[in-house]
PDB file of C-alpha atoms in Angstrom:
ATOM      1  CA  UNK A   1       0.000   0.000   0.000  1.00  0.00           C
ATOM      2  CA  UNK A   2       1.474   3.472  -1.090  1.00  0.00           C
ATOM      3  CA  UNK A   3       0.694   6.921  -0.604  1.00  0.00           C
ATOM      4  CA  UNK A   4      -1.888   7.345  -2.890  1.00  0.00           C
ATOM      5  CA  UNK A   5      -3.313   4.179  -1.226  1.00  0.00           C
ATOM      6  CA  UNK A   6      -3.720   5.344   1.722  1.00  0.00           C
ATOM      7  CA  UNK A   7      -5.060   9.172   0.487  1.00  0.00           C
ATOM      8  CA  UNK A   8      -7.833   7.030  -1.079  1.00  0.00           C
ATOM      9  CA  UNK A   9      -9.149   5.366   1.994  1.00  0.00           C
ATOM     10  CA  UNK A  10      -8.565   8.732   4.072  1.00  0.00           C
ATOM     11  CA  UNK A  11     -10.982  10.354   1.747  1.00  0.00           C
ATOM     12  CA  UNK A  12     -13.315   7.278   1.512  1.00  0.00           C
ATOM     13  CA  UNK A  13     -12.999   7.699   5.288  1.00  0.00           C
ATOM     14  CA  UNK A  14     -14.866  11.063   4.992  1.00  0.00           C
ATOM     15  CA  UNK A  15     -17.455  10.489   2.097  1.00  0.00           C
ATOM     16  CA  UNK A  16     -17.647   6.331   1.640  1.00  0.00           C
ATOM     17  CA  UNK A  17     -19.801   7.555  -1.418  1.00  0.00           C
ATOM     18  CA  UNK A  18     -17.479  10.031  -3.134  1.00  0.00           C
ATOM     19  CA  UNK A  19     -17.875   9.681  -7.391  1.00  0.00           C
ATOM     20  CA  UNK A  20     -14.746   8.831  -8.641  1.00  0.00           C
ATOM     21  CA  UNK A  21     -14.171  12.493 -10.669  1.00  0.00           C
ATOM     22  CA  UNK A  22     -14.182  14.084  -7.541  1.00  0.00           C
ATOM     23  CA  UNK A  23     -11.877  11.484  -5.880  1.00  0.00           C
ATOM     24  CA  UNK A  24      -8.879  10.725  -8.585  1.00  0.00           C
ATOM     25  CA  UNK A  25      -8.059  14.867  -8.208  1.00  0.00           C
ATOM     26  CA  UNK A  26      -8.393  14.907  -4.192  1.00  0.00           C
ATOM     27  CA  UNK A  27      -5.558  12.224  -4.780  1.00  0.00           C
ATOM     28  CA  UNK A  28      -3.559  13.319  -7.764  1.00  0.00           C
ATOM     29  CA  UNK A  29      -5.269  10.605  -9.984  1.00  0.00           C
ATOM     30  CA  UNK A  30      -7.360  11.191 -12.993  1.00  0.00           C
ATOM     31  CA  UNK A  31     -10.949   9.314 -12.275  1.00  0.00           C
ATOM     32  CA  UNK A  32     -10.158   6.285 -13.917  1.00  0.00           C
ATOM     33  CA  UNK A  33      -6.922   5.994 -12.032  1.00  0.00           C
ATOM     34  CA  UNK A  34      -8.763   5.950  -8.698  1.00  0.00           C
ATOM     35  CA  UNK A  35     -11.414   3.753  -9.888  1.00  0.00           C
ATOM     36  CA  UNK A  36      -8.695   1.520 -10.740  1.00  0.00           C
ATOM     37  CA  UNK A  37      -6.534   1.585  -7.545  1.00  0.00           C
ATOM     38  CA  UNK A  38      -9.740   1.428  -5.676  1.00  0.00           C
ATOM     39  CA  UNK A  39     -10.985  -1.786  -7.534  1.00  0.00           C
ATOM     40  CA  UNK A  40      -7.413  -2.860  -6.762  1.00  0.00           C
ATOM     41  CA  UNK A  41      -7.772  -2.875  -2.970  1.00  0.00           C
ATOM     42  CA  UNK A  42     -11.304  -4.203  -2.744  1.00  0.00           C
ATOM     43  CA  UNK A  43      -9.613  -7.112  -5.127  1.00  0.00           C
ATOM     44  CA  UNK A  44      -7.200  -7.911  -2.806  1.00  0.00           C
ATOM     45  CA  UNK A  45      -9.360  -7.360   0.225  1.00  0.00           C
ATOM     46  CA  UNK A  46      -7.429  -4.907   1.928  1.00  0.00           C
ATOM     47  CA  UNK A  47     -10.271  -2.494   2.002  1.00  0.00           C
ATOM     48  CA  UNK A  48     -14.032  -3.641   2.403  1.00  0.00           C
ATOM     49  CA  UNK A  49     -16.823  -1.025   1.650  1.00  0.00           C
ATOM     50  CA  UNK A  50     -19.752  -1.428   4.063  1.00  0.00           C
ATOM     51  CA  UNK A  51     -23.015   0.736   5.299  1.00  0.00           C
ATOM     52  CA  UNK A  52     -22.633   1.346   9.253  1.00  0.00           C
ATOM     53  CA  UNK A  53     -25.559   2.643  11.189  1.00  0.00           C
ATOM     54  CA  UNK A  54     -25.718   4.393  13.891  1.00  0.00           C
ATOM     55  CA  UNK A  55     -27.544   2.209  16.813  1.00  0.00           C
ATOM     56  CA  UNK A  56     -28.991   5.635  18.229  1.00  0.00           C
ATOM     57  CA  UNK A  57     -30.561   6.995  14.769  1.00  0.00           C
ATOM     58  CA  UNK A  58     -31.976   3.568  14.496  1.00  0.00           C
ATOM     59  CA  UNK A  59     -34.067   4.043  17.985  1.00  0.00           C
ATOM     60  CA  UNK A  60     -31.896   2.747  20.650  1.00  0.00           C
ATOM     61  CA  UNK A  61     -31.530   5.433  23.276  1.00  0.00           C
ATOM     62  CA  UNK A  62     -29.497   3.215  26.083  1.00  0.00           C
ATOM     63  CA  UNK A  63     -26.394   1.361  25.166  1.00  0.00           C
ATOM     64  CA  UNK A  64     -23.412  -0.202  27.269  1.00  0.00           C
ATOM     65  CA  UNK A  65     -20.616  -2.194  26.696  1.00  0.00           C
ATOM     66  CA  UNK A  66     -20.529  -5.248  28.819  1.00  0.00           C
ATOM     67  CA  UNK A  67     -17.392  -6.753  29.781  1.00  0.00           C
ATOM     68  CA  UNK A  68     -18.404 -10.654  29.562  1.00  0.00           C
ATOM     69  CA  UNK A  69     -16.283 -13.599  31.565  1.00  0.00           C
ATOM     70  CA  UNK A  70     -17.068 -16.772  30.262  1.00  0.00           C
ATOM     71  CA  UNK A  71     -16.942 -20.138  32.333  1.00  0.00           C
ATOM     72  CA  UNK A  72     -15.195 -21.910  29.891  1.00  0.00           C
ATOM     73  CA  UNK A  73     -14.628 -21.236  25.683  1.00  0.00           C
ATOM     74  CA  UNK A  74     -15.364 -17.389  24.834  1.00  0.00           C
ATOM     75  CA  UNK A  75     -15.923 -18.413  21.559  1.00  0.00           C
ATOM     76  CA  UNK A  76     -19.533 -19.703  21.560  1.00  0.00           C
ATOM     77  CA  UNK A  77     -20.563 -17.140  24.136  1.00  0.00           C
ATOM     78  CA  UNK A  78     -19.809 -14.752  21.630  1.00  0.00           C
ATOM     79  CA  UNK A  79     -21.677 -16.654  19.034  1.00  0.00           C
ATOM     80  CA  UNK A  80     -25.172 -17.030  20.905  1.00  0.00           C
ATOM     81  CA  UNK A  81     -24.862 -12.748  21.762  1.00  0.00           C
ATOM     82  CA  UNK A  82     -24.435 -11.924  18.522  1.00  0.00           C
ATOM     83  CA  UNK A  83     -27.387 -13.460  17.599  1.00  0.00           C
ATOM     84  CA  UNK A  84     -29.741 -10.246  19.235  1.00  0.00           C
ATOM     85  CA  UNK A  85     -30.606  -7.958  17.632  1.00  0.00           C
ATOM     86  CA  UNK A  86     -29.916  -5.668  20.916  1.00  0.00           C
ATOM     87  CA  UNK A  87     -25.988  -6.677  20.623  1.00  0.00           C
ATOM     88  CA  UNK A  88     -23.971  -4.040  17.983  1.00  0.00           C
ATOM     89  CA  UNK A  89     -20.865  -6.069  18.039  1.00  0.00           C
ATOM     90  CA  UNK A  90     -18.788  -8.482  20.190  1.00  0.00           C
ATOM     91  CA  UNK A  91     -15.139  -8.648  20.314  1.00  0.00           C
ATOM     92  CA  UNK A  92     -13.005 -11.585  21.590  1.00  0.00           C
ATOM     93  CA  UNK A  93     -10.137 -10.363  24.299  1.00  0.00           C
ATOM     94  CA  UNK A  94      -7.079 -11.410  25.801  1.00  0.00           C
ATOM     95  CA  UNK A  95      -7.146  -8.755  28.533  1.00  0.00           C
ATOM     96  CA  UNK A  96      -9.608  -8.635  32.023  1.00  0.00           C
ATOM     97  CA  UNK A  97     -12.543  -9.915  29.870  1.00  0.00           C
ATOM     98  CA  UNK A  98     -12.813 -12.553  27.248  1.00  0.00           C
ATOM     99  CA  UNK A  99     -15.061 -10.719  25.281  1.00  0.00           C
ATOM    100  CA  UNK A 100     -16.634  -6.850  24.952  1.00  0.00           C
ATOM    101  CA  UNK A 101     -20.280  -6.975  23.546  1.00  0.00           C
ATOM    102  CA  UNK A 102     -21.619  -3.721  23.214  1.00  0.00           C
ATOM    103  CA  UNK A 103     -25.176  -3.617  23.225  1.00  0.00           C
ATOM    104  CA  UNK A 104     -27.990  -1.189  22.232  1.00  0.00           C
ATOM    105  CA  UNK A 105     -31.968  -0.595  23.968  1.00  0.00           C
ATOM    106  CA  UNK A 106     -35.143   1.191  23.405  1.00  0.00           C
ATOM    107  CA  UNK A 107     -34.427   2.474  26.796  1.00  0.00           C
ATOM    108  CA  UNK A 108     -32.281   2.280  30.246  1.00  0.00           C
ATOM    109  CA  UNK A 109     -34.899  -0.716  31.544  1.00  0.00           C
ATOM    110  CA  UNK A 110     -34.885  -2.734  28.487  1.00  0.00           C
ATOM    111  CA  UNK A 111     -31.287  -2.764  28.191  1.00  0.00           C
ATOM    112  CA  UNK A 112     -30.795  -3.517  31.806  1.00  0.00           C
ATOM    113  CA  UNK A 113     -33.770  -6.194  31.576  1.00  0.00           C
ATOM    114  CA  UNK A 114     -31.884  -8.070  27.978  1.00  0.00           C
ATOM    115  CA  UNK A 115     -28.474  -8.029  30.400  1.00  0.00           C
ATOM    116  CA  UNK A 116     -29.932  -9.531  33.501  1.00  0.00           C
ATOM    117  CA  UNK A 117     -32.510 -11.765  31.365  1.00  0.00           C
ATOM    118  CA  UNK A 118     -30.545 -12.562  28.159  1.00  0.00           C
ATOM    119  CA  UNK A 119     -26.993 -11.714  28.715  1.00  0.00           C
ATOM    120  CA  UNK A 120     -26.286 -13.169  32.246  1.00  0.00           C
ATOM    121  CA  UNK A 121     -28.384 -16.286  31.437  1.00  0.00           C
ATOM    122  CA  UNK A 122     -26.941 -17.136  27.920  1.00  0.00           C
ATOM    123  CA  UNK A 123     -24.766 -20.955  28.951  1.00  0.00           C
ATOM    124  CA  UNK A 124     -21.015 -20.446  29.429  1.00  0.00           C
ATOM    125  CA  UNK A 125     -21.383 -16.885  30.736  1.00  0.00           C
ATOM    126  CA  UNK A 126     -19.666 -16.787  34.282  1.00  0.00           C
ATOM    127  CA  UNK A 127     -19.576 -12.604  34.864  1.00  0.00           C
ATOM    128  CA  UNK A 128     -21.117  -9.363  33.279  1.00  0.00           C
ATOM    129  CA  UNK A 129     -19.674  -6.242  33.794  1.00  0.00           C
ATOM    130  CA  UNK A 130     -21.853  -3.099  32.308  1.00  0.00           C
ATOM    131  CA  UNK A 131     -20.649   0.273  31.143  1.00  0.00           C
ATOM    132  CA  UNK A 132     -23.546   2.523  30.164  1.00  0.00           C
ATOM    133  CA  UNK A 133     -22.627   5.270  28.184  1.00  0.00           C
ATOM    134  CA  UNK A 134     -24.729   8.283  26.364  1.00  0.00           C
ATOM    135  CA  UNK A 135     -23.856   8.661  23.111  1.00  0.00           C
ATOM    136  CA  UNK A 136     -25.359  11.922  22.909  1.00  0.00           C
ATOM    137  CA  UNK A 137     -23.137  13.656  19.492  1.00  0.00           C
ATOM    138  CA  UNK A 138     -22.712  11.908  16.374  1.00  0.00           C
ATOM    139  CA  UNK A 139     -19.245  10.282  16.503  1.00  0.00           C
ATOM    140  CA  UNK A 140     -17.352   8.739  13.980  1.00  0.00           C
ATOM    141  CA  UNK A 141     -14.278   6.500  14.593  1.00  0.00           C
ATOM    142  CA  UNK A 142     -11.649   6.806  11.740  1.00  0.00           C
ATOM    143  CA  UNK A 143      -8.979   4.589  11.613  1.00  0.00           C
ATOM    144  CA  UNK A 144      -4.968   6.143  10.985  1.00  0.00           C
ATOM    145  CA  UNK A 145      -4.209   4.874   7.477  1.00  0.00           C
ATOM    146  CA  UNK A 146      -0.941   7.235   7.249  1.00  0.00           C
TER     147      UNK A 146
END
């Protein structure tokens, strides 16, 4: 991955829609060129386009991550979470936890309700650990590509 690589995915970062005549001259390339070098890394599968939503826009107004200690293999723990619709995305660890599942509510007694009834029930889990946070601005995570 080179420079112009990397100023690709910094301004896919910003608009993941951009049309390619604006994006070859944000990046020195003509159109074609981009479309090109961007085909390139989707080929190889060192860049993946996908829609994310935001769990708040979408009518959750609690979320948490939960720090999860499983009894035994993290693995299928992780699995059977995944499989609500109230759970954004888990994450195997190697730290405190064996896995982070961050999860999303209509509201604060819902969420706590799918923890306490869903969460701490599901077999293999030994601990929960919940972080409720307020996502109250729009935030936007962009990863350092150079």
């Amino acid at each position: 991955m080179d420079e112009i690589d990397r100023a690709i995915l910094r301004e896919l970062q910003t608009d993941g829609r951009i049309a390619y005549a604006d994006l070859g001259p944000r990046v020195g390339l003509s159109a074609s060129a981009a479309r090109q070098r961007l085909q390139r890394l989707l080929d190889s599968r060192a860049v993946q386009v996908v829609g994310v939503t935001d769990p708040m826009a979408m009518g959750g107004q609690a979320m948490a991550l939960l720090g999860i200690t499983a009894a035994g293999d993290p693995r299928p723990v992780a699995d059977a979470l995944a499989a609500h619709p109230e759970v954004v995305h888990s994450v195997l660890t190697s730290g405190g936890f064996d896995l982070f599942a961050e999860v999303v509510g209509p509201t604060a007694k819902d969420l706590l309700d799918f923890v306490n009834d869903t969460v701490r029930q599901t077999e293999g889990v030994a601990a929960v650990q919940s972080f409720p946070y307020f996502a109250i601005h729009t935030h936007r995570f962009l990863r350092d590509v150079g």
